[in-house]
Amino acid sequence: MQRFLQRAWYDRPVRTQLLVAVGVINLIAALIAGAVSILNTRTATKVEIEASLDVAQRLVAATVRDLAAQGRLDELRDQLPVQLKHLRHVRIMFIDSMGHFTEVAPQDSQRLLFDEERAPEWYAELVRPRLVNRAVRVVTTDSMNPVVIVGEPADEIAEAWSDFSALVMIWLGLELLILVLLYIVLGRLLKPLANLSHGMANLESGDYATRLPLPKVRELAVITHSFNTLAGALDVAQEENSNLYRQLISVQESERREIANELHDEAGPCLFGITANASSLKRMQGPDEKSTHEISRRAGEILSIAERLKQLNRGLIKRLRPGPLGQVKLSDLLEELIASHQRSHPETDINANIGELAPSYGEQTDLTIYRCIQEGVTNAIRHGRAERIFIDLGEAQGKPNGSEPGAPLLRLSLRDNGEGMAPATPKGFGLTTMNERVRALEGTCEIVSSRSRGTRLLIEIPLKGEPEPKAKTSELVGGLS
């Protein structure tokens, strides 16, 4: 029941709820007015019929006395319709010697008119009065059969129905007009609230430059002004955070570069020296064969440890600084990165399609693409537990972040079939840093994730200036080694 109410009422727009509420209130008022009208019609009909019965009884009695005084009672059947032709709400009937009723008034033309104006049966049942013991009057004489006068409310009910139906049609027309006018008026009055809702959605999506026009309604103008103030404060805070993130990224890359250089310039020669000395030591001869064997064994262990340290050192250098940027083609760097991930995680199938790329788009753009692929693949494997990863990278034409239509851009799409992320999962430092890297290049970063379809990362970076000539197309399909 609660879910039905949620769908049927609470999920509806405010304007629809107000229109339904006004319509229901008007309908209740119309039902009450209709009930009062029916009650009044029943009372008025009862009074009319009783009055008509009294008048008819007096007229019939007077006619009978006049005709009896003139000795013309045999003309009563013909005289009554003439005398009572304008009398309403009654029927005049004779009782013959056999006890049969013969109706003499109203005339056929009047009866036909009543039949044409007859009200619906349900309405007639509602307004027909209850004339217990007073609906029939009888006029009797000694020399003739009695005359029966019966109350007939059909014509009065027909008149009441004519008025009632006219009022109902007028009410329906006015109700429709009121609802249409309310729909228009509420649309104008509630437009600031709709704008506020859209503005909040924009703020939620990260568009802090959103500003709303001030409405003329004072209360809504205060709310809108507060919204614009909040949006301005968030815009300033976002810009400050972006600057801080850019500085942090710059410092981070600088530190990585220095650490990579130190590992390369300091740790590399030290490991080379250890390897050289261990190799020399391995060739040395001891005073006896046993000592020579022991020296050779320990020197071999030192060489094995040094080799592992060399591999670890090279891996650290690659993670800290992806090769000589600007000197090696971007596509080669990305191929080596994807191949390294494939070697480290053979249980995950990485399918990459790298289109025609320039050798370099500048250090910042190259490093952003490299880090985004690195972070995206790492998250898909570590957090999403993906079994298949699809990477598409190439130049395209588009309109990211308000750039010119058809402007060249670099588009990266990374999809996986992993577990995805819950909607309320906060972004970690890696995803936030990725987004700030892309924003610093005036690009867009969109992450769509669901529990059943995995995660999709779409990055578009506008290309500015003339890139270097494109490298050959490189396509990697599954099982990179």
Tab-separated table of C-alpha atoms in Angstrom:
chain	number	residue	atom	x	y	z
A	1	MET	CA	0.000	0.000	0.000
A	2	GLN	CA	2.804	2.371	0.911
A	3	ARG	CA	4.540	1.690	-2.402
A	4	PHE	CA	1.310	2.280	-4.321
A	5	LEU	CA	0.789	5.625	-2.554
A	6	GLN	CA	4.379	6.539	-3.315
A	7	ARG	CA	3.926	5.896	-7.034
A	8	ALA	CA	0.379	7.234	-7.320
A	9	TRP	CA	0.734	10.405	-5.258
A	10	TYR	CA	4.088	11.303	-3.731
A	11	ASP	CA	6.067	10.776	-6.961
A	12	ARG	CA	3.813	13.193	-8.848
A	13	PRO	CA	4.822	16.833	-9.465
A	14	VAL	CA	3.582	19.446	-6.999
A	15	ARG	CA	1.460	21.087	-9.689
A	16	THR	CA	-0.326	17.800	-10.397
A	17	GLN	CA	-0.941	17.218	-6.687
A	18	LEU	CA	-2.393	20.714	-6.271
A	19	LEU	CA	-4.653	20.293	-9.308
A	20	VAL	CA	-5.893	16.923	-8.040
A	21	ALA	CA	-6.499	18.367	-4.560
A	22	VAL	CA	-8.464	21.331	-5.954
A	23	GLY	CA	-10.457	19.014	-8.226
A	24	VAL	CA	-11.323	16.673	-5.346
A	25	ILE	CA	-12.365	19.603	-3.119
A	26	ASN	CA	-14.582	21.011	-5.886
A	27	LEU	CA	-16.062	17.572	-6.503
A	28	ILE	CA	-16.916	17.151	-2.811
A	29	ALA	CA	-18.477	20.628	-2.792
A	30	ALA	CA	-20.457	19.751	-5.942
A	31	LEU	CA	-21.705	16.503	-4.355
A	32	ILE	CA	-22.845	18.366	-1.252
A	33	ALA	CA	-24.541	21.032	-3.383
A	34	GLY	CA	-26.175	18.301	-5.477
A	35	ALA	CA	-27.488	16.570	-2.353
A	36	VAL	CA	-28.905	19.847	-1.060
A	37	SER	CA	-30.452	20.555	-4.470
A	38	ILE	CA	-32.095	17.115	-4.586
A	39	LEU	CA	-33.451	17.538	-1.057
A	40	ASN	CA	-34.888	20.972	-1.918
A	41	THR	CA	-36.356	19.630	-5.173
A	42	ARG	CA	-38.035	16.761	-3.329
A	43	THR	CA	-39.549	19.167	-0.802
A	44	ALA	CA	-40.704	21.621	-3.493
A	45	THR	CA	-42.199	18.803	-5.574
A	46	LYS	CA	-44.105	17.502	-2.579
A	47	VAL	CA	-45.548	20.965	-1.888
A	48	GLU	CA	-46.445	21.463	-5.563
A	49	ILE	CA	-48.211	18.122	-5.838
A	50	GLU	CA	-50.205	18.593	-2.644
A	51	ALA	CA	-51.280	22.060	-3.801
A	52	SER	CA	-52.210	20.738	-7.236
A	53	LEU	CA	-54.230	17.903	-5.679
A	54	ASP	CA	-56.172	20.390	-3.553
A	55	VAL	CA	-56.869	22.658	-6.530
A	56	ALA	CA	-57.840	19.713	-8.738
A	57	GLN	CA	-60.157	18.333	-6.090
A	58	ARG	CA	-61.953	21.694	-5.721
A	59	LEU	CA	-62.264	22.145	-9.502
A	60	VAL	CA	-63.591	18.644	-10.046
A	61	ALA	CA	-66.107	19.048	-7.186
A	62	ALA	CA	-67.253	22.415	-8.549
A	63	THR	CA	-67.629	21.036	-12.068
A	64	VAL	CA	-69.616	18.066	-10.800
A	65	ARG	CA	-71.968	20.339	-8.823
A	66	ASP	CA	-72.517	22.672	-11.794
A	67	LEU	CA	-73.241	19.874	-14.215
A	68	ALA	CA	-75.484	18.133	-11.661
A	69	ALA	CA	-77.478	21.345	-11.186
A	70	GLN	CA	-77.918	21.609	-14.954
A	71	GLY	CA	-78.748	17.906	-15.333
A	72	ARG	CA	-75.722	17.329	-17.581
A	73	LEU	CA	-73.627	14.879	-15.574
A	74	ASP	CA	-73.389	12.679	-18.644
A	75	GLU	CA	-71.113	15.395	-20.139
A	76	LEU	CA	-68.654	15.230	-17.222
A	77	ARG	CA	-66.197	13.039	-19.155
A	78	ASP	CA	-65.997	15.694	-21.896
A	79	GLN	CA	-66.046	18.762	-19.656
A	80	LEU	CA	-63.288	17.786	-17.210
A	81	PRO	CA	-60.408	17.820	-19.740
A	82	VAL	CA	-61.532	21.291	-20.881
A	83	GLN	CA	-61.739	22.624	-17.319
A	84	LEU	CA	-58.479	21.028	-16.182
A	85	LYS	CA	-56.333	21.347	-19.308
A	86	HIS	CA	-53.992	23.879	-17.635
A	87	LEU	CA	-53.729	22.016	-14.349
A	88	ARG	CA	-50.400	20.256	-13.727
A	89	HIS	CA	-49.061	17.493	-11.492
A	90	VAL	CA	-52.321	15.475	-11.434
A	91	ARG	CA	-54.120	12.760	-13.381
A	92	ILE	CA	-57.968	12.547	-13.485
A	93	MET	CA	-59.516	9.091	-13.825
A	94	PHE	CA	-63.094	7.707	-13.921
A	95	ILE	CA	-64.135	4.404	-12.388
A	96	ASP	CA	-66.707	2.631	-14.506
A	97	SER	CA	-69.309	0.179	-13.312
A	98	MET	CA	-66.858	-2.696	-13.815
A	99	GLY	CA	-64.288	-1.024	-11.576
A	100	HIS	CA	-61.895	-0.151	-14.407
A	101	PHE	CA	-59.976	3.145	-14.426
A	102	THR	CA	-60.211	5.436	-17.435
A	103	GLU	CA	-57.855	8.441	-17.573
A	104	VAL	CA	-59.383	11.666	-18.929
A	105	ALA	CA	-56.667	14.217	-18.048
A	106	PRO	CA	-54.090	15.253	-18.914
A	107	GLN	CA	-54.632	15.151	-22.655
A	108	ASP	CA	-52.487	13.080	-24.979
A	109	SER	CA	-50.485	16.093	-26.213
A	110	GLN	CA	-49.553	17.064	-22.662
A	111	ARG	CA	-48.656	13.447	-21.800
A	112	LEU	CA	-46.418	13.263	-24.875
A	113	LEU	CA	-44.658	16.453	-23.797
A	114	PHE	CA	-44.063	15.021	-20.328
A	115	ASP	CA	-42.683	11.809	-21.798
A	116	GLU	CA	-40.204	13.749	-23.960
A	117	GLU	CA	-38.964	15.752	-20.962
A	118	ARG	CA	-38.844	12.759	-18.627
A	119	ALA	CA	-35.856	12.757	-16.267
A	120	PRO	CA	-33.522	9.738	-15.902
A	121	GLU	CA	-34.870	7.033	-13.665
A	122	TRP	CA	-32.113	7.414	-11.037
A	123	TYR	CA	-32.810	11.149	-10.695
A	124	ALA	CA	-36.560	10.602	-10.550
A	125	GLU	CA	-36.120	8.081	-7.733
A	126	LEU	CA	-33.990	10.566	-5.794
A	127	VAL	CA	-36.353	13.555	-6.003
A	128	ARG	CA	-39.777	11.828	-6.101
A	129	PRO	CA	-41.607	12.832	-2.895
A	130	ARG	CA	-43.233	10.367	-0.541
A	131	LEU	CA	-46.965	11.280	-0.367
A	132	VAL	CA	-48.229	8.621	1.982
A	133	ASN	CA	-52.085	8.615	2.206
A	134	ARG	CA	-52.234	11.981	0.412
A	135	ALA	CA	-51.374	11.124	-3.179
A	136	VAL	CA	-54.974	10.263	-4.151
A	137	ARG	CA	-58.168	12.327	-3.835
A	138	VAL	CA	-61.661	11.008	-4.657
A	139	VAL	CA	-64.746	13.025	-5.609
A	140	THR	CA	-68.037	11.135	-5.313
A	141	THR	CA	-71.737	11.820	-6.003
A	142	ASP	CA	-74.890	9.834	-5.531
A	143	SER	CA	-75.735	9.625	-9.224
A	144	MET	CA	-72.341	8.695	-10.747
A	145	ASN	CA	-69.204	6.689	-10.203
A	146	PRO	CA	-66.398	8.404	-8.248
A	147	VAL	CA	-63.703	10.546	-9.888
A	148	VAL	CA	-60.146	9.715	-8.780
A	149	ILE	CA	-57.426	12.391	-8.703
A	150	VAL	CA	-53.850	11.065	-8.535
A	151	GLY	CA	-50.726	13.164	-7.931
A	152	GLU	CA	-48.269	13.040	-10.855
A	153	PRO	CA	-44.805	14.557	-10.152
A	154	ALA	CA	-43.261	13.582	-13.558
A	155	ASP	CA	-43.493	17.040	-15.129
A	156	GLU	CA	-42.153	18.753	-11.989
A	157	ILE	CA	-39.291	16.253	-11.852
A	158	ALA	CA	-38.608	16.862	-15.555
A	159	GLU	CA	-38.355	20.616	-14.933
A	160	ALA	CA	-36.069	20.046	-11.959
A	161	TRP	CA	-33.901	17.711	-14.068
A	162	SER	CA	-33.662	20.334	-16.803
A	163	ASP	CA	-32.409	22.898	-14.303
A	164	PHE	CA	-30.139	20.394	-12.548
A	165	SER	CA	-28.525	19.151	-15.780
A	166	ALA	CA	-27.986	22.744	-16.960
A	167	LEU	CA	-26.270	23.563	-13.657
A	168	VAL	CA	-24.135	20.414	-13.910
A	169	MET	CA	-22.980	21.360	-17.418
A	170	ILE	CA	-22.196	24.898	-16.257
A	171	TRP	CA	-20.288	23.498	-13.267
A	172	LEU	CA	-18.289	21.121	-15.467
A	173	GLY	CA	-17.393	23.950	-17.821
A	174	LEU	CA	-16.356	26.224	-14.965
A	175	GLU	CA	-14.414	23.388	-13.307
A	176	LEU	CA	-12.522	22.692	-16.515
A	177	LEU	CA	-11.793	26.393	-16.966
A	178	ILE	CA	-10.614	26.679	-13.339
A	179	LEU	CA	-8.294	23.672	-13.688
A	180	VAL	CA	-6.813	25.012	-16.930
A	181	LEU	CA	-6.243	28.434	-15.385
A	182	LEU	CA	-4.785	26.824	-12.267
A	183	TYR	CA	-2.485	24.714	-14.424
A	184	ILE	CA	-1.157	27.844	-16.125
A	185	VAL	CA	-0.947	29.916	-12.945
A	186	LEU	CA	0.675	27.147	-10.901
A	187	GLY	CA	3.147	26.559	-13.708
A	188	ARG	CA	4.244	30.197	-13.499
A	189	LEU	CA	4.232	30.248	-9.703
A	190	LEU	CA	6.119	26.964	-9.370
A	191	LYS	CA	8.605	27.665	-12.152
A	192	PRO	CA	11.141	29.096	-9.669
A	193	LEU	CA	10.902	25.858	-7.674
A	194	ALA	CA	11.470	23.830	-10.848
A	195	ASN	CA	14.455	26.046	-11.671
A	196	LEU	CA	15.725	25.522	-8.139
A	197	SER	CA	15.417	21.757	-8.547
A	198	HIS	CA	17.365	21.854	-11.828
A	199	GLY	CA	19.928	24.097	-10.214
A	200	MET	CA	20.426	21.685	-7.334
A	201	ALA	CA	20.863	18.860	-9.840
A	202	ASN	CA	23.506	20.940	-11.639
A	203	LEU	CA	25.305	21.587	-8.361
A	204	GLU	CA	25.196	17.876	-7.579
A	205	SER	CA	26.778	17.101	-10.951
A	206	GLY	CA	29.570	19.611	-10.279
A	207	ASP	CA	28.378	22.603	-12.327
A	208	TYR	CA	29.002	25.273	-9.707
A	209	ALA	CA	28.691	28.099	-12.228
A	210	THR	CA	24.901	27.669	-12.181
A	211	ARG	CA	22.968	30.840	-11.328
A	212	LEU	CA	19.179	31.271	-11.198
A	213	PRO	CA	17.169	34.381	-12.114
A	214	LEU	CA	15.436	36.008	-9.168
A	215	PRO	CA	11.638	35.464	-9.253
A	216	LYS	CA	9.162	38.231	-8.393
A	217	VAL	CA	7.635	36.325	-5.482
A	218	ARG	CA	9.398	37.615	-2.372
A	219	GLU	CA	9.727	34.307	-0.500
A	220	LEU	CA	10.994	32.461	-3.562
A	221	ALA	CA	13.343	35.349	-4.354
A	222	VAL	CA	14.934	34.933	-0.910
A	223	ILE	CA	15.410	31.191	-1.496
A	224	THR	CA	16.838	31.783	-4.981
A	225	HIS	CA	19.216	34.444	-3.678
A	226	SER	CA	20.437	32.009	-1.029
A	227	PHE	CA	20.918	29.372	-3.725
A	228	ASN	CA	22.966	31.744	-5.883
A	229	THR	CA	25.066	32.700	-2.866
A	230	LEU	CA	25.659	29.030	-2.069
A	231	ALA	CA	26.519	28.267	-5.700
A	232	GLY	CA	28.983	31.174	-5.759
A	233	ALA	CA	30.652	29.972	-2.556
A	234	LEU	CA	30.857	26.426	-3.923
A	235	ASP	CA	32.273	27.759	-7.187
A	236	VAL	CA	34.999	29.631	-5.344
A	237	ALA	CA	35.711	26.626	-3.127
A	238	GLN	CA	35.813	24.331	-6.151
A	239	GLU	CA	38.243	26.623	-7.921
A	240	GLU	CA	40.427	26.748	-4.843
A	241	ASN	CA	40.292	22.977	-4.520
A	242	SER	CA	41.143	22.604	-8.199
A	243	ASN	CA	44.129	24.883	-7.788
A	244	LEU	CA	45.225	22.924	-4.737
A	245	TYR	CA	44.797	19.632	-6.592
A	246	ARG	CA	46.775	20.944	-9.553
A	247	GLN	CA	49.535	22.089	-7.234
A	248	LEU	CA	49.406	18.755	-5.430
A	249	ILE	CA	49.584	16.861	-8.723
A	250	SER	CA	52.470	19.055	-9.869
A	251	VAL	CA	54.328	18.502	-6.601
A	252	GLN	CA	53.548	14.795	-6.742
A	253	GLU	CA	54.901	14.461	-10.281
A	254	SER	CA	57.945	16.507	-9.346
A	255	GLU	CA	58.623	14.265	-6.365
A	256	ARG	CA	58.106	11.183	-8.498
A	257	ARG	CA	60.517	12.550	-11.076
A	258	GLU	CA	63.168	13.257	-8.438
A	259	ILE	CA	62.718	9.846	-6.806
A	260	ALA	CA	62.876	8.133	-10.196
A	261	ASN	CA	66.022	10.075	-11.086
A	262	GLU	CA	67.614	9.190	-7.761
A	263	LEU	CA	66.738	5.526	-8.199
A	264	HIS	CA	68.156	5.636	-11.686
A	265	ASP	CA	71.263	7.679	-10.868
A	266	GLU	CA	72.053	6.328	-7.397
A	267	ALA	CA	70.477	2.927	-6.872
A	268	GLY	CA	71.265	1.792	-10.430
A	269	PRO	CA	75.048	2.291	-10.215
A	270	CYS	CA	75.102	0.772	-6.721
A	271	LEU	CA	73.336	-2.337	-7.941
A	272	PHE	CA	75.664	-2.469	-10.921
A	273	GLY	CA	78.655	-2.259	-8.573
A	274	ILE	CA	77.266	-5.024	-6.374
A	275	THR	CA	76.691	-7.185	-9.452
A	276	ALA	CA	80.214	-6.546	-10.770
A	277	ASN	CA	81.861	-7.277	-7.435
A	278	ALA	CA	79.780	-10.379	-6.908
A	279	SER	CA	80.699	-11.626	-10.386
A	280	SER	CA	84.373	-10.989	-9.647
A	281	LEU	CA	84.048	-12.691	-6.284
A	282	LYS	CA	82.398	-15.682	-7.907
A	283	ARG	CA	85.490	-16.203	-10.081
A	284	MET	CA	87.885	-16.089	-7.158
A	285	GLN	CA	89.596	-19.270	-5.969
A	286	GLY	CA	89.758	-20.224	-2.319
A	287	PRO	CA	92.558	-22.010	-0.501
A	288	ASP	CA	90.750	-25.267	-1.096
A	289	GLU	CA	87.936	-26.634	-3.200
A	290	LYS	CA	85.370	-26.380	-0.416
A	291	SER	CA	86.119	-22.691	0.173
A	292	THR	CA	85.966	-22.014	-3.557
A	293	HIS	CA	82.528	-23.678	-3.766
A	294	GLU	CA	81.231	-21.706	-0.747
A	295	ILE	CA	82.479	-18.411	-2.215
A	296	SER	CA	80.828	-19.231	-5.555
A	297	ARG	CA	77.540	-20.130	-3.865
A	298	ARG	CA	77.326	-16.965	-1.795
A	299	ALA	CA	78.352	-14.809	-4.722
A	300	GLY	CA	75.522	-16.423	-6.732
A	301	GLU	CA	73.053	-15.523	-3.979
A	302	ILE	CA	74.301	-11.943	-4.011
A	303	LEU	CA	73.879	-11.839	-7.808
A	304	SER	CA	70.338	-13.242	-7.526
A	305	ILE	CA	69.376	-10.661	-4.901
A	306	ALA	CA	70.930	-7.885	-6.969
A	307	GLU	CA	68.969	-8.990	-10.028
A	308	ARG	CA	65.710	-8.907	-8.094
A	309	LEU	CA	66.583	-5.468	-6.795
A	310	LYS	CA	67.301	-4.340	-10.364
A	311	GLN	CA	63.863	-5.556	-11.502
A	312	LEU	CA	62.216	-3.896	-8.521
A	313	ASN	CA	64.126	-0.697	-9.220
A	314	ARG	CA	63.083	-0.680	-12.894
A	315	GLY	CA	59.442	-1.309	-11.910
A	316	LEU	CA	59.492	1.522	-9.401
A	317	ILE	CA	61.024	3.878	-11.933
A	318	LYS	CA	58.354	2.997	-14.507
A	319	ARG	CA	55.553	3.558	-12.017
A	320	LEU	CA	57.033	6.800	-10.805
A	321	ARG	CA	57.936	8.173	-14.207
A	322	PRO	CA	56.652	6.543	-17.420
A	323	GLY	CA	59.814	6.561	-19.498
A	324	PRO	CA	61.307	9.567	-21.202
A	325	LEU	CA	58.155	11.524	-22.043
A	326	GLY	CA	58.468	13.397	-25.317
A	327	GLN	CA	61.270	11.094	-26.492
A	328	VAL	CA	59.253	7.863	-26.734
A	329	LYS	CA	55.997	7.662	-28.689
A	330	LEU	CA	52.881	7.859	-26.549
A	331	SER	CA	51.475	4.690	-28.129
A	332	ASP	CA	54.656	2.770	-27.206
A	333	LEU	CA	54.449	3.961	-23.618
A	334	LEU	CA	50.810	2.877	-23.388
A	335	GLU	CA	51.528	-0.503	-24.973
A	336	GLU	CA	54.273	-1.120	-22.443
A	337	LEU	CA	51.978	-0.045	-19.586
A	338	ILE	CA	49.139	-2.361	-20.697
A	339	ALA	CA	51.571	-5.231	-21.297
A	340	SER	CA	52.994	-4.737	-17.803
A	341	HIS	CA	49.513	-4.958	-16.277
A	342	GLN	CA	48.783	-8.071	-18.343
A	343	ARG	CA	51.986	-9.756	-17.138
A	344	SER	CA	51.206	-8.870	-13.514
A	345	HIS	CA	47.586	-10.078	-13.787
A	346	PRO	CA	47.373	-12.948	-16.281
A	347	GLU	CA	43.915	-13.918	-14.978
A	348	THR	CA	42.476	-10.676	-16.426
A	349	ASP	CA	42.023	-10.336	-20.179
A	350	ILE	CA	42.913	-6.789	-21.284
A	351	ASN	CA	41.716	-5.862	-24.771
A	352	ALA	CA	43.117	-2.565	-26.043
A	353	ASN	CA	42.506	-0.724	-29.285
A	354	ILE	CA	44.769	2.289	-29.708
A	355	GLY	CA	44.020	4.310	-32.815
A	356	GLU	CA	46.265	6.655	-34.748
A	357	LEU	CA	47.974	8.953	-32.293
A	358	ALA	CA	50.558	11.669	-32.592
A	359	PRO	CA	53.935	10.772	-31.057
A	360	SER	CA	53.155	13.279	-28.307
A	361	TYR	CA	50.466	15.791	-27.343
A	362	GLY	CA	52.589	17.541	-24.785
A	363	GLU	CA	53.915	16.264	-21.498
A	364	GLN	CA	50.814	17.164	-19.473
A	365	THR	CA	48.352	15.517	-21.889
A	366	ASP	CA	50.530	12.427	-22.375
A	367	LEU	CA	50.982	12.042	-18.636
A	368	THR	CA	47.223	12.505	-18.025
A	369	ILE	CA	46.292	9.764	-20.511
A	370	TYR	CA	48.983	7.491	-19.071
A	371	ARG	CA	47.837	8.018	-15.470
A	372	CYS	CA	44.152	7.610	-16.346
A	373	ILE	CA	44.761	4.239	-18.003
A	374	GLN	CA	47.022	3.212	-15.130
A	375	GLU	CA	44.475	4.191	-12.478
A	376	GLY	CA	41.494	2.814	-14.420
A	377	VAL	CA	43.031	-0.623	-15.034
A	378	THR	CA	44.285	-0.827	-11.439
A	379	ASN	CA	40.825	0.001	-10.024
A	380	ALA	CA	39.091	-2.469	-12.388
A	381	ILE	CA	41.391	-5.292	-11.297
A	382	ARG	CA	41.830	-4.464	-7.618
A	383	HIS	CA	38.379	-3.148	-6.654
A	384	GLY	CA	36.075	-4.318	-9.456
A	385	ARG	CA	37.633	-7.816	-9.755
A	386	ALA	CA	37.083	-7.584	-13.503
A	387	GLU	CA	37.828	-10.540	-15.757
A	388	ARG	CA	37.778	-8.537	-18.989
A	389	ILE	CA	38.854	-4.947	-19.619
A	390	PHE	CA	38.301	-3.042	-22.875
A	391	ILE	CA	40.356	0.051	-23.705
A	392	ASP	CA	39.662	2.339	-26.685
A	393	LEU	CA	41.839	5.383	-27.320
A	394	GLY	CA	41.981	7.649	-30.344
A	395	GLU	CA	41.322	11.056	-31.777
A	396	ALA	CA	37.738	12.077	-32.479
A	397	GLN	CA	35.546	15.072	-33.272
A	398	GLY	CA	33.253	16.349	-30.575
A	399	LYS	CA	32.281	19.111	-28.211
A	400	PRO	CA	33.736	18.504	-24.746
A	401	ASN	CA	33.206	21.100	-22.039
A	402	GLY	CA	31.785	23.728	-24.390
A	403	SER	CA	34.545	23.660	-27.023
A	404	GLU	CA	33.810	24.395	-30.659
A	405	PRO	CA	31.601	21.807	-32.425
A	406	GLY	CA	33.722	19.431	-34.463
A	407	ALA	CA	36.927	20.392	-32.630
A	408	PRO	CA	39.507	17.578	-32.401
A	409	LEU	CA	39.739	15.804	-29.091
A	410	LEU	CA	41.395	12.811	-27.544
A	411	ARG	CA	38.846	10.236	-26.369
A	412	LEU	CA	39.610	7.427	-23.929
A	413	SER	CA	37.033	4.774	-23.090
A	414	LEU	CA	37.777	2.092	-20.499
A	415	ARG	CA	35.136	-0.569	-19.751
A	416	ASP	CA	35.163	-3.658	-17.568
A	417	ASN	CA	32.786	-6.436	-16.536
A	418	GLY	CA	33.587	-6.202	-12.846
A	419	GLU	CA	31.421	-5.666	-9.794
A	420	GLY	CA	31.113	-1.912	-10.314
A	421	MET	CA	30.694	0.688	-7.593
A	422	ALA	CA	27.710	1.456	-5.380
A	423	PRO	CA	26.060	4.833	-6.193
A	424	ALA	CA	26.939	6.288	-2.774
A	425	THR	CA	30.604	5.216	-2.895
A	426	PRO	CA	32.811	8.291	-2.414
A	427	LYS	CA	35.589	8.907	-4.898
A	428	GLY	CA	39.032	8.004	-3.656
A	429	PHE	CA	42.163	10.041	-4.072
A	430	GLY	CA	43.054	8.279	-7.315
A	431	LEU	CA	39.730	9.022	-9.051
A	432	THR	CA	39.682	12.577	-7.717
A	433	THR	CA	43.217	13.177	-8.959
A	434	MET	CA	42.270	11.717	-12.349
A	435	ASN	CA	39.282	14.035	-12.602
A	436	GLU	CA	41.382	17.069	-11.654
A	437	ARG	CA	44.048	16.161	-14.224
A	438	VAL	CA	41.380	16.072	-16.935
A	439	ARG	CA	39.715	19.289	-15.714
A	440	ALA	CA	43.077	21.052	-15.778
A	441	LEU	CA	43.172	20.300	-19.531
A	442	GLU	CA	39.565	21.600	-19.938
A	443	GLY	CA	38.346	18.077	-20.617
A	444	THR	CA	35.543	15.951	-19.203
A	445	CYS	CA	35.686	12.818	-17.099
A	446	GLU	CA	32.571	10.643	-16.714
A	447	ILE	CA	32.311	7.477	-14.633
A	448	VAL	CA	29.234	5.252	-14.992
A	449	SER	CA	29.039	2.192	-12.780
A	450	SER	CA	26.463	-0.449	-11.865
A	451	ARG	CA	26.555	-3.719	-9.977
A	452	SER	CA	25.451	-5.756	-12.991
A	453	ARG	CA	27.288	-4.020	-15.862
A	454	GLY	CA	30.626	-3.058	-14.375
A	455	THR	CA	32.216	0.360	-14.769
A	456	ARG	CA	32.759	2.608	-17.775
A	457	LEU	CA	35.261	5.460	-17.753
A	458	LEU	CA	34.959	8.041	-20.541
A	459	ILE	CA	37.517	10.839	-20.845
A	460	GLU	CA	37.567	13.519	-23.537
A	461	ILE	CA	40.389	16.051	-23.766
A	462	PRO	CA	40.325	18.834	-26.364
A	463	LEU	CA	43.451	19.075	-28.494
A	464	LYS	CA	44.994	22.505	-28.805
A	465	GLY	CA	47.734	23.518	-31.195
A	466	GLU	CA	49.321	21.322	-33.820
A	467	PRO	CA	50.355	17.886	-32.526
A	468	GLU	CA	53.293	16.069	-33.982
A	469	PRO	CA	52.713	13.735	-36.976
A	470	LYS	CA	50.682	10.671	-36.057
A	471	ALA	CA	52.260	7.381	-35.245
A	472	LYS	CA	51.162	4.102	-36.766
A	473	THR	CA	47.951	2.548	-35.554
A	474	SER	CA	48.609	0.076	-32.794
A	475	GLU	CA	46.057	-2.548	-31.841
A	476	LEU	CA	46.380	-4.881	-28.890
A	477	VAL	CA	43.904	-7.724	-28.569
A	478	GLY	CA	43.833	-9.880	-25.412
A	479	GLY	CA	46.680	-11.709	-23.767
A	480	LEU	CA	49.347	-8.996	-23.975
A	481	SER	CA	52.653	-10.372	-22.860
